[in-house]
PDB file of C-alpha atoms in Angstrom:
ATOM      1  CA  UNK A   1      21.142  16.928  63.472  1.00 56.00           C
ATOM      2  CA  UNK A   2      19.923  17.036  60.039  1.00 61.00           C
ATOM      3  CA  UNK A   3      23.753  18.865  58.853  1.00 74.00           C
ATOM      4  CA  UNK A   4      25.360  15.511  60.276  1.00 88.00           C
ATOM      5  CA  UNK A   5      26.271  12.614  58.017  1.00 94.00           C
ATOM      6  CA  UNK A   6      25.863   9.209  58.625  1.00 94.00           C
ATOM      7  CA  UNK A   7      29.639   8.855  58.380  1.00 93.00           C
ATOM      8  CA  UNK A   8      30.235  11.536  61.126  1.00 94.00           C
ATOM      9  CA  UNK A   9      27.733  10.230  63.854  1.00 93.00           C
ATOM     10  CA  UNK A  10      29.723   6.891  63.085  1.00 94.00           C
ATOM     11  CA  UNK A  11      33.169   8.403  63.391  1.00 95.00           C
ATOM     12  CA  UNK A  12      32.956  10.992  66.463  1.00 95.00           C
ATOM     13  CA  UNK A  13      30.852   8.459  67.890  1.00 95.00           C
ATOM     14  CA  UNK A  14      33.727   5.794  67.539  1.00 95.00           C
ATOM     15  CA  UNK A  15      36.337   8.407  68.624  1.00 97.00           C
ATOM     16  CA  UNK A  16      34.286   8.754  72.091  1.00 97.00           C
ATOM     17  CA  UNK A  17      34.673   5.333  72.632  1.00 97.00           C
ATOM     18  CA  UNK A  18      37.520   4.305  72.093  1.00 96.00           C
ATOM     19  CA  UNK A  19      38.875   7.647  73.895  1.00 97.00           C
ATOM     20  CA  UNK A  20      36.762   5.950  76.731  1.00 97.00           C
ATOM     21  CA  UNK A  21      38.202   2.573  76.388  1.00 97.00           C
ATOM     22  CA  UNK A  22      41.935   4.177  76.013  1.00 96.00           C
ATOM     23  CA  UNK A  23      41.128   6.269  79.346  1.00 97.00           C
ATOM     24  CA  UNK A  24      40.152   3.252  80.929  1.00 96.00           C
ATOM     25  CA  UNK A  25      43.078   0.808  79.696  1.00 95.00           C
ATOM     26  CA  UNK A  26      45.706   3.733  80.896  1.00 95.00           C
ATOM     27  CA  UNK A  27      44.681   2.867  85.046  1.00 95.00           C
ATOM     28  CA  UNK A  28      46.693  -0.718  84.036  1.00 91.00           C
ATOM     29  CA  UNK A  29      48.859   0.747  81.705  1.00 90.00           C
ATOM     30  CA  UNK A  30      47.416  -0.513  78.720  1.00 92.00           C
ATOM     31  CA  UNK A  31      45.460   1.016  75.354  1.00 94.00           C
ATOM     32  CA  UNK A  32      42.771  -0.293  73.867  1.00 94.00           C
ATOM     33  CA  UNK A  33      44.306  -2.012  71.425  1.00 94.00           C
ATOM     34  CA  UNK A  34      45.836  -4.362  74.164  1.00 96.00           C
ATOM     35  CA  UNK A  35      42.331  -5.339  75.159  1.00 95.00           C
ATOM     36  CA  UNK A  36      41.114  -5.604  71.860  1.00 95.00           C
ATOM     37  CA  UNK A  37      43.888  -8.299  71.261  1.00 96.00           C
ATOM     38  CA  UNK A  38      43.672  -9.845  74.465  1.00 97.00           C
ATOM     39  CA  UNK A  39      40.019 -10.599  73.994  1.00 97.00           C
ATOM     40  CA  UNK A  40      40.641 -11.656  70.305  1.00 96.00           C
ATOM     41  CA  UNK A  41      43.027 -14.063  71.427  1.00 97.00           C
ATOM     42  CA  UNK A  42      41.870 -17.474  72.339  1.00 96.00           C
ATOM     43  CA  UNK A  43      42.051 -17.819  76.373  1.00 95.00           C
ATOM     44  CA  UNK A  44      42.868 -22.234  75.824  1.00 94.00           C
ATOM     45  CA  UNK A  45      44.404 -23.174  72.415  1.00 93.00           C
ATOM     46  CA  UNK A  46      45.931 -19.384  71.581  1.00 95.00           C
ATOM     47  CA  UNK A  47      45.168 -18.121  67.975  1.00 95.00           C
ATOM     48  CA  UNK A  48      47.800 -18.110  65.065  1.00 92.00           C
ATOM     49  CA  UNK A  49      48.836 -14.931  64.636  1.00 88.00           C
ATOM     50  CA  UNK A  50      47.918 -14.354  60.941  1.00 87.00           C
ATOM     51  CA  UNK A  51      44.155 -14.681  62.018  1.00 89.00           C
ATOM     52  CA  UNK A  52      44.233 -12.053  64.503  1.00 91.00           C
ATOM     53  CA  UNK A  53      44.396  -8.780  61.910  1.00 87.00           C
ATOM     54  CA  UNK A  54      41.831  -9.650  60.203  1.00 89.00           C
ATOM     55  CA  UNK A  55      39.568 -10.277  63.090  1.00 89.00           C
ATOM     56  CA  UNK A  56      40.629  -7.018  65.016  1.00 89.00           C
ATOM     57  CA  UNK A  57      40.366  -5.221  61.212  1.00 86.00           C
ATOM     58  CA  UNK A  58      44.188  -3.968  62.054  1.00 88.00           C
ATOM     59  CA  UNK A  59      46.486  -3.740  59.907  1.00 89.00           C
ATOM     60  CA  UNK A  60      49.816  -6.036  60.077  1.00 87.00           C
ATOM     61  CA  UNK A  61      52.425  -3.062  61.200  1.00 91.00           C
ATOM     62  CA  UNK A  62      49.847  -1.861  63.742  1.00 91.00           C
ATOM     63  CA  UNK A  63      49.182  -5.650  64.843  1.00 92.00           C
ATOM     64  CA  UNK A  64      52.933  -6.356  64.988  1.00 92.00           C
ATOM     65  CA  UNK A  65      53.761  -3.152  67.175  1.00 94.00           C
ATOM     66  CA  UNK A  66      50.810  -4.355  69.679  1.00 94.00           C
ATOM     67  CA  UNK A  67      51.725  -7.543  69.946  1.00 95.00           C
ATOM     68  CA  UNK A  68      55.851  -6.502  70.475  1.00 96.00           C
ATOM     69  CA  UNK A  69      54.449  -4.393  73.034  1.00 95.00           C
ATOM     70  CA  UNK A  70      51.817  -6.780  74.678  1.00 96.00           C
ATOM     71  CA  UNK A  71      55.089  -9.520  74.864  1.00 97.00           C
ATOM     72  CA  UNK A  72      57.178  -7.298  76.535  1.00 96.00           C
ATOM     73  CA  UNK A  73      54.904  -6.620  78.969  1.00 96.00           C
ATOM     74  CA  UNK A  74      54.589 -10.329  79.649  1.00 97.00           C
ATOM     75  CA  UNK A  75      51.087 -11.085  78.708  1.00 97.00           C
ATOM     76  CA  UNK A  76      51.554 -13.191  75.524  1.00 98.00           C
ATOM     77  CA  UNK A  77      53.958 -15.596  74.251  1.00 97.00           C
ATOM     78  CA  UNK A  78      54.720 -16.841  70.902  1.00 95.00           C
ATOM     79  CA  UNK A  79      55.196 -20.170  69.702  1.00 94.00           C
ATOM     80  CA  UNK A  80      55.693 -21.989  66.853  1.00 92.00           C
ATOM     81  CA  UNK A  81      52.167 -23.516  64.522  1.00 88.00           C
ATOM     82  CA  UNK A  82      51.893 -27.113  64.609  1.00 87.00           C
ATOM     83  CA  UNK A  83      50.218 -27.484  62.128  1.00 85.00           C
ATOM     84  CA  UNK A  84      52.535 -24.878  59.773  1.00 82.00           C
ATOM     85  CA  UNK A  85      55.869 -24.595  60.679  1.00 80.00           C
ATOM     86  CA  UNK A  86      56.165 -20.939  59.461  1.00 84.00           C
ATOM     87  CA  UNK A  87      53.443 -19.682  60.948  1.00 86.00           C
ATOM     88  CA  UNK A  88      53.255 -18.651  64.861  1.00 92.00           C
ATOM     89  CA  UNK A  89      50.743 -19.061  67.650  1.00 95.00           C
ATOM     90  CA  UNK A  90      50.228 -16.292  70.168  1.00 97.00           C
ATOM     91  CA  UNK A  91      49.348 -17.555  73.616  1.00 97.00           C
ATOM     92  CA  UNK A  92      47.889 -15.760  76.339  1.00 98.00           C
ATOM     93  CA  UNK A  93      49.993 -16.006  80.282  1.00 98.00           C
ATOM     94  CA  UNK A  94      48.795 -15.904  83.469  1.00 97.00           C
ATOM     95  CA  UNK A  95      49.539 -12.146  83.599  1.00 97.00           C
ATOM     96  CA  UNK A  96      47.676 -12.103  79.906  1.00 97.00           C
ATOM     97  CA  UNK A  97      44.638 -13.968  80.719  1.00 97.00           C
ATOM     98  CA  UNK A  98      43.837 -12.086  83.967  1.00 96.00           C
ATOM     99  CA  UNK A  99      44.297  -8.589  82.010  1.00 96.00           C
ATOM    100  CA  UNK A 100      41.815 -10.367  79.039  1.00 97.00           C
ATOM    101  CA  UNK A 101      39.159 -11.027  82.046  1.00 96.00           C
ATOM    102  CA  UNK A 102      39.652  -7.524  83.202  1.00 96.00           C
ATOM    103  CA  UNK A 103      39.193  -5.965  79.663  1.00 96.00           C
ATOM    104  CA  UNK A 104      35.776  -8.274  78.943  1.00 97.00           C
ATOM    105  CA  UNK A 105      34.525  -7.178  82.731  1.00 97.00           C
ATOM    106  CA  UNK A 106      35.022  -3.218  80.810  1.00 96.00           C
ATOM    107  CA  UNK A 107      33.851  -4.308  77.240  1.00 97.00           C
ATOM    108  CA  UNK A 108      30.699  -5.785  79.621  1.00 98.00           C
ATOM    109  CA  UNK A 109      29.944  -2.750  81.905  1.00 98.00           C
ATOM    110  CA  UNK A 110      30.020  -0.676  78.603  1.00 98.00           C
ATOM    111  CA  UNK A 111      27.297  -2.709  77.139  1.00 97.00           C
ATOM    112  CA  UNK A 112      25.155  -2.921  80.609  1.00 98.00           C
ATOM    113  CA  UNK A 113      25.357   0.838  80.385  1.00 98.00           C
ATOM    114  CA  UNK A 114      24.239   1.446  77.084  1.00 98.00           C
ATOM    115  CA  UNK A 115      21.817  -1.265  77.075  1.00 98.00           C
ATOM    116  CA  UNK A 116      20.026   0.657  80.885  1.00 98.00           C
ATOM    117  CA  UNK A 117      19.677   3.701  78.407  1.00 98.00           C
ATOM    118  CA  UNK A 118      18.764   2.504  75.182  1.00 98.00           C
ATOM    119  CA  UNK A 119      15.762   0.019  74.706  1.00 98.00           C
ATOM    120  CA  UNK A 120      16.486  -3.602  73.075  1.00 97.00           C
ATOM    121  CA  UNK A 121      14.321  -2.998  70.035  1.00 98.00           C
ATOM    122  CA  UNK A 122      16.612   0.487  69.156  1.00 98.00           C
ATOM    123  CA  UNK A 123      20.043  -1.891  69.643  1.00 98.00           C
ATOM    124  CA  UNK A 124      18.939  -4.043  67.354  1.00 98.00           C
ATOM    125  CA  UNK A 125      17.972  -1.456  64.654  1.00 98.00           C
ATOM    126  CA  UNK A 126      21.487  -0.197  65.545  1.00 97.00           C
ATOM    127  CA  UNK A 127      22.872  -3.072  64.820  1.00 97.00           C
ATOM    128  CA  UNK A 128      20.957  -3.870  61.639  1.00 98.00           C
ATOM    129  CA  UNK A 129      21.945  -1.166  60.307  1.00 97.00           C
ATOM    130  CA  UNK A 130      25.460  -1.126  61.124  1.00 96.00           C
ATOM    131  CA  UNK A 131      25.370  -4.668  59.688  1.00 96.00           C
ATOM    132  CA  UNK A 132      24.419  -3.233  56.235  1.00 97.00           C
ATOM    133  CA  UNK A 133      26.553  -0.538  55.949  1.00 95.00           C
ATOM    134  CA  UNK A 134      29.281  -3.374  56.483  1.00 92.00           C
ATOM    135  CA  UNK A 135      27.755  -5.315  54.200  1.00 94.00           C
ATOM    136  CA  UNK A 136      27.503  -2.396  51.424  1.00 95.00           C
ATOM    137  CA  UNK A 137      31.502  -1.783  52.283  1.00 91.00           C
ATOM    138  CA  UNK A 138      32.696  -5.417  51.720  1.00 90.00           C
ATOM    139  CA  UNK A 139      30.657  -5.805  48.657  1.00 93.00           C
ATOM    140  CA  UNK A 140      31.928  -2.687  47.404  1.00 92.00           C
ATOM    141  CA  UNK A 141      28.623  -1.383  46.651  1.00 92.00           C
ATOM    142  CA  UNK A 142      29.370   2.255  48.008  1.00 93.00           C
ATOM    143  CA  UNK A 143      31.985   3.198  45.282  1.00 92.00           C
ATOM    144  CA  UNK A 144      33.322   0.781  42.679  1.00 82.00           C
ATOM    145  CA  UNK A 145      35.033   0.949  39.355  1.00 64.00           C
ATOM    146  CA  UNK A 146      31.980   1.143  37.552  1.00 64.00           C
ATOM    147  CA  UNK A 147      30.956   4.253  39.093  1.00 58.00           C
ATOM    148  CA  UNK A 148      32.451   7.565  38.803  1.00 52.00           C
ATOM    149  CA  UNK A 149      32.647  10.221  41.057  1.00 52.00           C
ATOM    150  CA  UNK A 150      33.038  13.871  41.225  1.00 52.00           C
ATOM    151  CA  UNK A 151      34.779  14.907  44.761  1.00 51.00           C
TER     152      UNK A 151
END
């Protein structure tokens, strides 16, 4: 373990799961990213469709080419903001909102099953740390203009 880098535990470790998640979604015909948006998506009020890359961290082609998809399929609906006429709320259908309960009831088994294996105090140093390195990202405190590198 001591060759691996914080970066690669992070990234293979990622890659398992969402190969896991992706094996799973393909039983309903679906990929993660489905689920992803389908739980991002509010289940009452819908969510305008400019907040949901951001809060998925996708980016807008990948977003639109999900959402396309996810429409075709029947499980989300666009309408027209309200509030701003050029923006668009995505709503979840009948078809969409069972599929979102079926993707939490996965995103929740996952978590049961890591959480039998791994104690509570070692999730939340997990997650402390993965909060940091976030943290260190968005603040741009890993590389920055000030800094110069030699790669």
């Amino acid at each position: 373990m001591k060759d691996k880098t914080i970066d690669y535990a992070l990234r293979t470790t990622w890659q398992a799961v969402a190969r896991m998640y992706n094996e799973e979604a393909a039983k309903y015909g679906a990929t993660m990213a489905t689920g992803f948006a389908l739980l991002s998506i509010d289940r009452e009020k819908g969510s305008p469709s400019t907040t949901l890359g951001p809060k998925m961290g996708m980016e807008a082609t990948s977003l639109t080419r999900t959402l396309k998809s996810m429409e075709e399929r029947g499980l989300i609906t666009r309408k027209k903001n309200p509030t701003d006429g050029r923006g668009v709320i995505i709503q979840l259908t009948k078809d969409g909102k069972e599929k979102r309960e079926l993707s939490k009831e996965t995103v929740l088994r996952f978590n049961e099953a890591v959480r039998q294996h791994i104690s509570e105090e070692k999730l939340l140093h997990f997650m402390e740390v993965a909060e940091i390195i976030n943290e260190l990202i968005i603040d741009k405190k890993i590389y920055n203009e000030n800094k110069t590198t030699n790669l």
